[in-house]
mmCIF file of C-alpha atoms in Angstrom:
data_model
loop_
_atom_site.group_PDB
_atom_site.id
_atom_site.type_symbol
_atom_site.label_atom_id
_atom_site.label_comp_id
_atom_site.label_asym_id
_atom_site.label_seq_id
_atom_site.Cartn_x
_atom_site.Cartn_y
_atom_site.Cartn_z
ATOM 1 C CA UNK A 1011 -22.504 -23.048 -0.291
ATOM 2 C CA UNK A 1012 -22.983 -19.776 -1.840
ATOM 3 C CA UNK A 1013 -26.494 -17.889 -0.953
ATOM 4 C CA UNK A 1014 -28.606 -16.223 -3.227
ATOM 5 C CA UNK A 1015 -31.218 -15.076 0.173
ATOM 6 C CA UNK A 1016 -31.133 -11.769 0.564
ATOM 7 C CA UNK A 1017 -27.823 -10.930 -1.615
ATOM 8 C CA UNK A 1018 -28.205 -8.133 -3.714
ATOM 9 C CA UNK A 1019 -26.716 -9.349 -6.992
ATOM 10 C CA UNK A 1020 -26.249 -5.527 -8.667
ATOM 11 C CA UNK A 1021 -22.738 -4.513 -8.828
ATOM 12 C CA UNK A 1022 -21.368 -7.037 -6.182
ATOM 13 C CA UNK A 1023 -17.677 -6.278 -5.551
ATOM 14 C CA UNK A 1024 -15.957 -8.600 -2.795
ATOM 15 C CA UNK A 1025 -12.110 -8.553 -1.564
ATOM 16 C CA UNK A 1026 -9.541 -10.607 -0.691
ATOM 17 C CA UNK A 1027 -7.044 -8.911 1.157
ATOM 18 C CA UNK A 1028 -4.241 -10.969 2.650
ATOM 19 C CA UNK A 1029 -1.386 -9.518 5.016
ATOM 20 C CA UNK A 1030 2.011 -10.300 3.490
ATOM 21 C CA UNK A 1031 3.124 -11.611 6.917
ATOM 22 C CA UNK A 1032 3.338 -15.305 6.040
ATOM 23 C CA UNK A 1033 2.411 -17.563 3.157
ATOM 24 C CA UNK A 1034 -0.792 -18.854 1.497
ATOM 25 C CA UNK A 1035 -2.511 -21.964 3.482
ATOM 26 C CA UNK A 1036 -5.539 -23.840 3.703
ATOM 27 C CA UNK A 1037 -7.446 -21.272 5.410
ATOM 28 C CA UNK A 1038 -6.334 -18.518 3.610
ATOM 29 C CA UNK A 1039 -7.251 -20.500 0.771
ATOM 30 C CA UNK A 1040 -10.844 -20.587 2.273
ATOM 31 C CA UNK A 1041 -11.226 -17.110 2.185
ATOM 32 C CA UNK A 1042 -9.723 -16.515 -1.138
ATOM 33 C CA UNK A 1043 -12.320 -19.443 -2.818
ATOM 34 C CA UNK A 1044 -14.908 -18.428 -1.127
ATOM 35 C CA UNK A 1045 -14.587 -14.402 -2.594
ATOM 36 C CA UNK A 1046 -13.864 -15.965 -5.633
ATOM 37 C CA UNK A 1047 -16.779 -18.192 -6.199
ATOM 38 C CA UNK A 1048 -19.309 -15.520 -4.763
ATOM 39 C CA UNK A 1049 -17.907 -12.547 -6.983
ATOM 40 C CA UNK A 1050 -17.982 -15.237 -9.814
ATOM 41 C CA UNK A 1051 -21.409 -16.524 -9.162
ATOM 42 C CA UNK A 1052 -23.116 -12.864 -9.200
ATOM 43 C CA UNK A 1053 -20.781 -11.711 -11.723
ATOM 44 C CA UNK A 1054 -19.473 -9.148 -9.768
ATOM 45 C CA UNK A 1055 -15.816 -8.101 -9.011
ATOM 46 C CA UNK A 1056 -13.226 -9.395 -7.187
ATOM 47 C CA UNK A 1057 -10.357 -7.167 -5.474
ATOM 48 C CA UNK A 1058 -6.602 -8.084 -3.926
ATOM 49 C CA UNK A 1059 -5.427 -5.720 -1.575
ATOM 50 C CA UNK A 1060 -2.852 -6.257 0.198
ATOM 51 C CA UNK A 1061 -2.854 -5.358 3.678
ATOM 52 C CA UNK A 1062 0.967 -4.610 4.732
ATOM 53 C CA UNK A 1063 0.981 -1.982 7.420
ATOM 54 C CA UNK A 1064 2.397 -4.447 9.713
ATOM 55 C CA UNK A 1065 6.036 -3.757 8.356
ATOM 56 C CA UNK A 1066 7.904 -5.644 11.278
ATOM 57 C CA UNK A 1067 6.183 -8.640 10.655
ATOM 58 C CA UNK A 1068 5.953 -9.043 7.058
ATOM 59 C CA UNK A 1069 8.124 -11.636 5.690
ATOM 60 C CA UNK A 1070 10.546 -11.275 2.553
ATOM 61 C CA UNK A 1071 8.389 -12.391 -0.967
ATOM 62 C CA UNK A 1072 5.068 -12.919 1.294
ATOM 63 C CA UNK A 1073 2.776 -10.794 -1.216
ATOM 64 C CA UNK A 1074 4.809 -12.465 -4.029
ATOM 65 C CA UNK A 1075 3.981 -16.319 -2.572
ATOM 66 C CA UNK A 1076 0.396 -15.182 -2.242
ATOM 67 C CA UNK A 1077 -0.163 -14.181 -5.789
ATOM 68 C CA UNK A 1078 1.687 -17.516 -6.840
ATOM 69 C CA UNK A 1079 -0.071 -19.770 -5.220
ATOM 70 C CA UNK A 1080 -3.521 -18.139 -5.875
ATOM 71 C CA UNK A 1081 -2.949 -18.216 -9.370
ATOM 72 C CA UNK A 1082 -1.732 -21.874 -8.587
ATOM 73 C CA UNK A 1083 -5.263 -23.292 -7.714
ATOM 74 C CA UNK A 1084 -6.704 -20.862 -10.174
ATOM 75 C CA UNK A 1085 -8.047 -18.166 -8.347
ATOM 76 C CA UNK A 1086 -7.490 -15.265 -9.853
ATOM 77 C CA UNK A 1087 -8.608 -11.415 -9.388
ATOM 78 C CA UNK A 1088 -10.319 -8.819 -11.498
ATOM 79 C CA UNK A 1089 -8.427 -5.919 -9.448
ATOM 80 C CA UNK A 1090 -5.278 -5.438 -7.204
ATOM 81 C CA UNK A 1091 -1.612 -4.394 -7.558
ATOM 82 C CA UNK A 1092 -1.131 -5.746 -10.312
ATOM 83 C CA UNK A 1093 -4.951 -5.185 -12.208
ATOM 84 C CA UNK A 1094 -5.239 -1.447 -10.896
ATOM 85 C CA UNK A 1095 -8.141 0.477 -11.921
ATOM 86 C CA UNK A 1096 -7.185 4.142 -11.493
ATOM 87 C CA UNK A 1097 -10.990 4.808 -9.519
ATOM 88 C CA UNK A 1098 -9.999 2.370 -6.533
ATOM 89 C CA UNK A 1099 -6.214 2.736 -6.151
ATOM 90 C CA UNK A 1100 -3.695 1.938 -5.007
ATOM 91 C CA UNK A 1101 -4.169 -1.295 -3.786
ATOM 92 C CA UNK A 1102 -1.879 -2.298 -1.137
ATOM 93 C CA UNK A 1103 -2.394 -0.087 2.449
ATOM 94 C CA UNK A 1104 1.156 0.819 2.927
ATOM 95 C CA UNK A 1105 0.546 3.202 -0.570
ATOM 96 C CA UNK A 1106 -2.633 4.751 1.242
ATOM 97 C CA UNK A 1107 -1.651 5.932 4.665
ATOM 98 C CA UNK A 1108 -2.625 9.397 3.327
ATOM 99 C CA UNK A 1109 -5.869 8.659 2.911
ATOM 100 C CA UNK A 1110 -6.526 7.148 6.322
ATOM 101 C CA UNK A 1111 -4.500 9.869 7.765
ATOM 102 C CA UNK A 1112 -7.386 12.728 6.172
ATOM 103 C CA UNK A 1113 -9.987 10.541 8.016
ATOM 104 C CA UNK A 1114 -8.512 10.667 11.002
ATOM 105 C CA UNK A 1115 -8.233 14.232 10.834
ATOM 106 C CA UNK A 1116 -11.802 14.546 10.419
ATOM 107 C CA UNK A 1117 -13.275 12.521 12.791
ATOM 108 C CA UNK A 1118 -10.927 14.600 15.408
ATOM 109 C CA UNK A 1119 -12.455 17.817 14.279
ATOM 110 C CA UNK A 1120 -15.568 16.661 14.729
ATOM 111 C CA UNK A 1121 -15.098 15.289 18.435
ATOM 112 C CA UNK A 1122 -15.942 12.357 17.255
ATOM 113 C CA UNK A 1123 -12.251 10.679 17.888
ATOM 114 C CA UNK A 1124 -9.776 12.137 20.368
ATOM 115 C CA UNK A 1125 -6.194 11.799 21.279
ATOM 116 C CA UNK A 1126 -5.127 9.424 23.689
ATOM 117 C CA UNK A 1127 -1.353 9.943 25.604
ATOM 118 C CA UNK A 1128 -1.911 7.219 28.292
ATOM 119 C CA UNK A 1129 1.299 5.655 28.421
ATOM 120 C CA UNK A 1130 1.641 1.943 28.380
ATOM 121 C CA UNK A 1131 2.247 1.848 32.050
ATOM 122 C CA UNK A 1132 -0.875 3.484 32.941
ATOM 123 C CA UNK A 1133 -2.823 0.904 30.591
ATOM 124 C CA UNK A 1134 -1.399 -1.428 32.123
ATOM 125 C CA UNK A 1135 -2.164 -0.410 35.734
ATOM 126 C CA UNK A 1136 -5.694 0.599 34.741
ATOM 127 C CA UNK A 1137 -6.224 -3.103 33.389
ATOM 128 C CA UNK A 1138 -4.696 -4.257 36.741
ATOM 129 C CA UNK A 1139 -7.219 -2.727 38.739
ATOM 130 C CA UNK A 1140 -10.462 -3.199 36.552
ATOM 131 C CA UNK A 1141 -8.874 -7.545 36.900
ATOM 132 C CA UNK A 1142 -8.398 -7.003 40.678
ATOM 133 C CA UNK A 1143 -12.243 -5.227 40.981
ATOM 134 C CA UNK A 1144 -13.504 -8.513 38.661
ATOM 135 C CA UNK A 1145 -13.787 -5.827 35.635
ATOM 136 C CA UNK A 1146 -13.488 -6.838 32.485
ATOM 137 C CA UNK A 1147 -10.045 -4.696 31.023
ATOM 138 C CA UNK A 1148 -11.448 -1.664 29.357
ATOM 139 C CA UNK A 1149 -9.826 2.047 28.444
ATOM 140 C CA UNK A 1150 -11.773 4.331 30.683
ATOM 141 C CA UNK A 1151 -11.849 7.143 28.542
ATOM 142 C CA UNK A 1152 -9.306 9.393 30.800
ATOM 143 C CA UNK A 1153 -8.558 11.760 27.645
ATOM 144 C CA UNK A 1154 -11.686 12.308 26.682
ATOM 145 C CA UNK A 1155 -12.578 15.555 26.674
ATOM 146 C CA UNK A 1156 -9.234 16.753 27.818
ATOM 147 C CA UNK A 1157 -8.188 20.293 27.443
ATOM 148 C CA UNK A 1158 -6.269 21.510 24.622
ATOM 149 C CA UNK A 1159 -3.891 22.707 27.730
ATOM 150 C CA UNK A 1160 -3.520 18.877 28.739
ATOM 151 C CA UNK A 1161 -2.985 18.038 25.489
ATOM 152 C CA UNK A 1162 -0.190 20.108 24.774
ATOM 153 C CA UNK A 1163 1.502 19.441 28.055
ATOM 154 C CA UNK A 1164 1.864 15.973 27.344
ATOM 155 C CA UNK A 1165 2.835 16.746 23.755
ATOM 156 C CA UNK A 1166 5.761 18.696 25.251
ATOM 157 C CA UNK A 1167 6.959 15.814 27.286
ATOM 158 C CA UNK A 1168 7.636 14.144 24.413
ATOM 159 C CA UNK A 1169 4.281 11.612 24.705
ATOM 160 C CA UNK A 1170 2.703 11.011 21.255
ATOM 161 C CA UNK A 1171 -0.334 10.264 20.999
ATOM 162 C CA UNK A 1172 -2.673 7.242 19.419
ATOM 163 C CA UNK A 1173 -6.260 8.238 18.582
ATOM 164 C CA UNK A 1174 -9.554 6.797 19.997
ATOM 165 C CA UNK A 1175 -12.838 6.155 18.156
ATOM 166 C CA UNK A 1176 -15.496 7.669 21.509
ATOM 167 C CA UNK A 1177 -18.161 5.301 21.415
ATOM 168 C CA UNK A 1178 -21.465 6.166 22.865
ATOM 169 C CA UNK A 1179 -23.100 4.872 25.953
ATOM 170 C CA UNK A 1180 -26.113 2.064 25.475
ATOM 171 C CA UNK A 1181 -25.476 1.858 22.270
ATOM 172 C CA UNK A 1182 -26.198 -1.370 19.601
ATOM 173 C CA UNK A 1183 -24.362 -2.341 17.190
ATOM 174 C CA UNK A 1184 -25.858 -5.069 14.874
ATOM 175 C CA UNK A 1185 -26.258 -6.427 11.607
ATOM 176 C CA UNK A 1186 -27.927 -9.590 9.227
ATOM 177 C CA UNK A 1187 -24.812 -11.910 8.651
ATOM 178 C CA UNK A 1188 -25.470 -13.661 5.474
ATOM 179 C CA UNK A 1189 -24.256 -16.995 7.148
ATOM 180 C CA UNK A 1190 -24.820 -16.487 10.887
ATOM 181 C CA UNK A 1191 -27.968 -14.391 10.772
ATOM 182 C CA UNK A 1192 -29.194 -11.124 13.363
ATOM 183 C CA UNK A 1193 -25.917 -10.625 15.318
ATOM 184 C CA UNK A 1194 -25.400 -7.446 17.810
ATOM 185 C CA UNK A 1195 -22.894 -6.229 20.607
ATOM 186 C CA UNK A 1196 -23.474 -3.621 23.033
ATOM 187 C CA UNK A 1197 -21.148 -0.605 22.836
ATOM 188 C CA UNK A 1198 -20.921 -0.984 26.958
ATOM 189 C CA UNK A 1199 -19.177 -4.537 26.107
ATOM 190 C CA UNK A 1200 -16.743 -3.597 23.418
ATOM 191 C CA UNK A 1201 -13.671 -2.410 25.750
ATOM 192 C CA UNK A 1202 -13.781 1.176 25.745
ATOM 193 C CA UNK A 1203 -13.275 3.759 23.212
ATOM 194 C CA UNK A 1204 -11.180 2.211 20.890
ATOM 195 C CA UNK A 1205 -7.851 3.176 18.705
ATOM 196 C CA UNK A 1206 -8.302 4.022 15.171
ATOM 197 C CA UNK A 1207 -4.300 5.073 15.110
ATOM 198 C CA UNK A 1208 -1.160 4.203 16.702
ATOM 199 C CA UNK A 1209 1.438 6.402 18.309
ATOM 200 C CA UNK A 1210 3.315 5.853 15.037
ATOM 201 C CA UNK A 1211 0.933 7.371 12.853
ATOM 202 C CA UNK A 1212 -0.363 4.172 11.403
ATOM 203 C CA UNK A 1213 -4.161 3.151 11.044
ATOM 204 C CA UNK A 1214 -4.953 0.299 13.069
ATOM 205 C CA UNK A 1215 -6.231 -2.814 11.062
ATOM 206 C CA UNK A 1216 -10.141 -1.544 11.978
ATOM 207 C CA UNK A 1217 -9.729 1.651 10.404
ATOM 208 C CA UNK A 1218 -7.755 1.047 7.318
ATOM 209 C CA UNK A 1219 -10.175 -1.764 6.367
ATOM 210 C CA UNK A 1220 -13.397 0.797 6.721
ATOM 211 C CA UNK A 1221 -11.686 3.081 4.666
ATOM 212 C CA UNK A 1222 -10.533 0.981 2.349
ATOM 213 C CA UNK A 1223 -13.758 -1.043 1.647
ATOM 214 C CA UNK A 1224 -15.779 2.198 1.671
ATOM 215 C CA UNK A 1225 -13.709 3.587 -1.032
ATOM 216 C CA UNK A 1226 -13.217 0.475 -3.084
ATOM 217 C CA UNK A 1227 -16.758 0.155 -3.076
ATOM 218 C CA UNK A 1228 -16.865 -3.779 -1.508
ATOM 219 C CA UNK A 1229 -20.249 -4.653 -0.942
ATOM 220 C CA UNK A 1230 -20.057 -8.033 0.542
ATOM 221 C CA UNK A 1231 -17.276 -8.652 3.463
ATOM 222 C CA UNK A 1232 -16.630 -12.272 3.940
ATOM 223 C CA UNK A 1233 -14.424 -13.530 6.178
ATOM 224 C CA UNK A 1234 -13.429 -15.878 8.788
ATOM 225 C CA UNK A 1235 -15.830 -15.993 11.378
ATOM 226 C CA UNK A 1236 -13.176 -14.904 14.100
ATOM 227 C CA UNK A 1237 -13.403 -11.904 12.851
ATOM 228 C CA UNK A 1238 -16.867 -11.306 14.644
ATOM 229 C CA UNK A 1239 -15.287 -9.438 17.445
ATOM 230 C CA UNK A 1240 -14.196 -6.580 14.761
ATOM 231 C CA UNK A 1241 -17.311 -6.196 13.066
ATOM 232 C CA UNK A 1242 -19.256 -4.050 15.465
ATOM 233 C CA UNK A 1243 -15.414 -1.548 16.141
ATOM 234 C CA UNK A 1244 -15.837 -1.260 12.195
ATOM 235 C CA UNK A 1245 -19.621 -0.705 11.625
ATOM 236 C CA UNK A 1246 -19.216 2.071 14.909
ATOM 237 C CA UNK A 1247 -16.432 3.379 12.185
ATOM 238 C CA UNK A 1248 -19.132 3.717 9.426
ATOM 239 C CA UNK A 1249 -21.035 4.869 11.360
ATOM 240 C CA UNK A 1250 -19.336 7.388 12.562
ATOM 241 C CA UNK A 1251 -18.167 8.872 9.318
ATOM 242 C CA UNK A 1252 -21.693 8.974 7.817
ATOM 243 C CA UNK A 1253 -21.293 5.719 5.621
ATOM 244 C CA UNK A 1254 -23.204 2.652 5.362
ATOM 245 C CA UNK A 1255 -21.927 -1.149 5.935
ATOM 246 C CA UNK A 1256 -21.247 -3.656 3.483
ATOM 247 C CA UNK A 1257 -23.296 -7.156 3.840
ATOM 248 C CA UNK A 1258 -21.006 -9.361 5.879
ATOM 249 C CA UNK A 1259 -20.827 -12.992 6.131
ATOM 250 C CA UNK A 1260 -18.661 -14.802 8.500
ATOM 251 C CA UNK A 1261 -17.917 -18.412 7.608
ATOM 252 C CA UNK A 1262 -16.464 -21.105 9.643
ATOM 253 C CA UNK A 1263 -12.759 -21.315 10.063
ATOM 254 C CA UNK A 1264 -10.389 -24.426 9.290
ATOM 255 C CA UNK A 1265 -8.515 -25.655 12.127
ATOM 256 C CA UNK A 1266 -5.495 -26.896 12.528
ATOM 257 C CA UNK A 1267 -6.501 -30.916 13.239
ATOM 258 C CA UNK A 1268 -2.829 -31.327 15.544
ATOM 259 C CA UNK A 1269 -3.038 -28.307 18.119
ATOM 260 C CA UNK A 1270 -7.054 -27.610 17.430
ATOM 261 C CA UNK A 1271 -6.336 -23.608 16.906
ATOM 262 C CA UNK A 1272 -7.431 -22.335 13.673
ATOM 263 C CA UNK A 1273 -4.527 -22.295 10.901
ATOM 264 C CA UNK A 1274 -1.801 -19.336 10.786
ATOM 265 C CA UNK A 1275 0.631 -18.775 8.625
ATOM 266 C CA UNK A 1276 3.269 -18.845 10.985
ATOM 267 C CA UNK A 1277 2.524 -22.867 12.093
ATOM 268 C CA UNK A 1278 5.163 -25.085 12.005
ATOM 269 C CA UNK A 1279 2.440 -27.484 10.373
ATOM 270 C CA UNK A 1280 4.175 -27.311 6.905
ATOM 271 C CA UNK A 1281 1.209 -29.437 4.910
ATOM 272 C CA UNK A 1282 -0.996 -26.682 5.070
ATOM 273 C CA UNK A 1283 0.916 -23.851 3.028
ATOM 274 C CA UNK A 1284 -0.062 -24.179 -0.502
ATOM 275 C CA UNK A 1285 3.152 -24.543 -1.547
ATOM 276 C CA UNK A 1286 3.656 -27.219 0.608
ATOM 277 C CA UNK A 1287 0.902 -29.485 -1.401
ATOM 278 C CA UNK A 1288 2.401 -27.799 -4.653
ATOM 279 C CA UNK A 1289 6.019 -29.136 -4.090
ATOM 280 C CA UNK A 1290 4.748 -32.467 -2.729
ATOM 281 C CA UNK A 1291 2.848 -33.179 -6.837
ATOM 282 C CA UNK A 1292 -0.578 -32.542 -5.364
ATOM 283 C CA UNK A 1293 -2.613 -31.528 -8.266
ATOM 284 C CA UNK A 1294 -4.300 -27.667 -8.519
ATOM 285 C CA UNK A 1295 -7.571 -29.147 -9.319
ATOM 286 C CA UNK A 1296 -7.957 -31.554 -6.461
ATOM 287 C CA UNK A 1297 -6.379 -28.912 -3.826
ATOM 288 C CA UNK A 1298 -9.498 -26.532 -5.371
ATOM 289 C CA UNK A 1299 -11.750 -29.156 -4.580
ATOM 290 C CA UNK A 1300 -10.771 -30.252 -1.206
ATOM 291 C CA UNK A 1301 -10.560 -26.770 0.340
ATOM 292 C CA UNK A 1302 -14.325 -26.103 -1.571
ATOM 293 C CA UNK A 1303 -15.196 -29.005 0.503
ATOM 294 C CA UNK A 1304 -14.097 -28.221 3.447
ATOM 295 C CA UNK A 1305 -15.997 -24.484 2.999
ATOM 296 C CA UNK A 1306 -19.000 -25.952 2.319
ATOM 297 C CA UNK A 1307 -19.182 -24.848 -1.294
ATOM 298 C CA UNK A 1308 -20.254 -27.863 -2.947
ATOM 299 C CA UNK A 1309 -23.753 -26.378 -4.365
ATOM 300 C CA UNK A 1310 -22.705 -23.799 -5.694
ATOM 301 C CA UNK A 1311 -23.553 -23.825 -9.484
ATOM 302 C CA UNK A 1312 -22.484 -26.555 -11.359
ATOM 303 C CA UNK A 1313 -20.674 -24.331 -13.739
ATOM 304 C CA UNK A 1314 -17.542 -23.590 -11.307
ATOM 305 C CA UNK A 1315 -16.913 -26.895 -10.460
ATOM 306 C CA UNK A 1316 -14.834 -27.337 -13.810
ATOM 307 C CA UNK A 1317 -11.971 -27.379 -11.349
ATOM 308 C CA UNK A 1318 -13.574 -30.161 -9.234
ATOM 309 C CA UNK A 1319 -14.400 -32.735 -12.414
#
């Protein structure tokens, strides 16, 4: 159901922001309804963005299929590629790499991030060991504080570098989860410093999403709740850029009934693409209705459940 405890109802602005690397299912769905209905609810705003930085495994028409089938069920957005609104952007990541590229750059003038040129060898003989000493596999933090001399010398053998987020020692990172309550992880327990941006030069899904959100002005993050694990890498990313969180909520996932594993867009388990029911004559309405079931969204005010009558 939707929550009115503790939700500040000014200005709420909430995002969807599906990768184009498969197509639309039930889970997805989820997500999507569940932005929808909130924004809706506290007549507030609701955002696509389209997260695409993961060019090798984006599929042909994926952001296309998305938009088709949202509209499908009857979701629909107030911003996005195709709604811009020249404050927020543009919309989809792959247009913003500039952006995340100036943070970056600040964070390692500050000291706050650093560059990393531990080959993937050496990660992987450092995780061997920490297995082999009953460790949990962590980066140790070997550049950290390098020289500018080390740094160039592996510059000039042709290493290039990611860059780490430093994280400090004994150090909590929690927050009120609208649907799970007081959650917090210990910075000791969060595997290391941790990278904000690949060798390539691209942000890593953490990052982007900080930035993003911070500059689109979201206020509420929800989201599938196995995305726990990245809420306290992205809340040490506020923090460390002087910025304050969004509200999150993390709501139950959708599994997959046949392997038990929640839903992905790249299951062979065709009846749970959108456009799976579509083809197959299953009406918008009662597609609507069964994944607002299934989220637990049946009291939410009687008004939006035009779809479900």
């Amino acid at each position: 159901m939707i929550m009115d405890n503790g939700v500040n109802h000014k200005n709420v602005r909430v995002r969807y922001a599906p990768s184009p690397t498969g197509f639309l299912h039930i889970g997805n769905a989820q997500s999507a309804l569940f932005n929808y209905l909130f924004a809706r609810h506290f007549n507030g705003t609701m955002v696509l963005r389209i997260e695409d930085t993961d060019t090798k495994r984006n599929v042909p028409h994926g952001e296309e299929s998305q938009k088709d089938n949202l509209k499908w069920l009857g979701i629909d957005w107030d911003e996005g590629p195709d709604k811009p609104n020249p404050k927020y952007a543009p919309y989809r990541q792959s247009e913003r790499t500039a952006i995340y590229s100036k943070y970056v750059e600040k964070l390692l003038k500050e000291g706050i991030a650093y560059k990393d040129y531990t080959t993937e060898d050496e990660l992987k003989e450092m995780r061997d060991v920490q297995r082999a000493n009953g460790e949990a596999p962590h980066y140790d933090g070997r550049w950290y504080g390098r020289s500018i001399e080390d740094q160039k010398k592996a510059a000039a053998s042709g290493l290039k570098p990611s860059v780490r987020l430093h994280l400090p020692s004994h150090h909590t990172y929690a927050w009120d989860d609208i649907a799970k309550g007081h959650v917090s992880f210990d910075s000791d327990n969060m595997g290391g410093d941790f990278i904000i941006q690949k060798s390539n030069g691209i942000p890593t899904y953490n990052f982007a999403v900080v930035v993003d959100d911070h500059l689109m002005d979201i206020t509420h993050v929800l989201r599938g709740d196995d995305h726990i694990a990245n809420t306290p890498k992205q809340i040490a990313i506020y923090e460390a850029l002087g910025w304050t969180h969004p509200n999150f909520c993390h709501i139950s996932l959708i599994y997959n009934p046949k392997t038990r594993k929640k839903l992905s867009k790249r299951d062979k388990d065709t009846l749970q693409f959108i456009s799976e029911y579509k083809r197959q004559g299953y009406l918008s309405d009662a597609i609507f209705n069964f994944i607002a079931f299934l989220a637990g969204l049946r009291l939410v005010k009687m008004k939006f459940f035009r779809k479900m009558n």
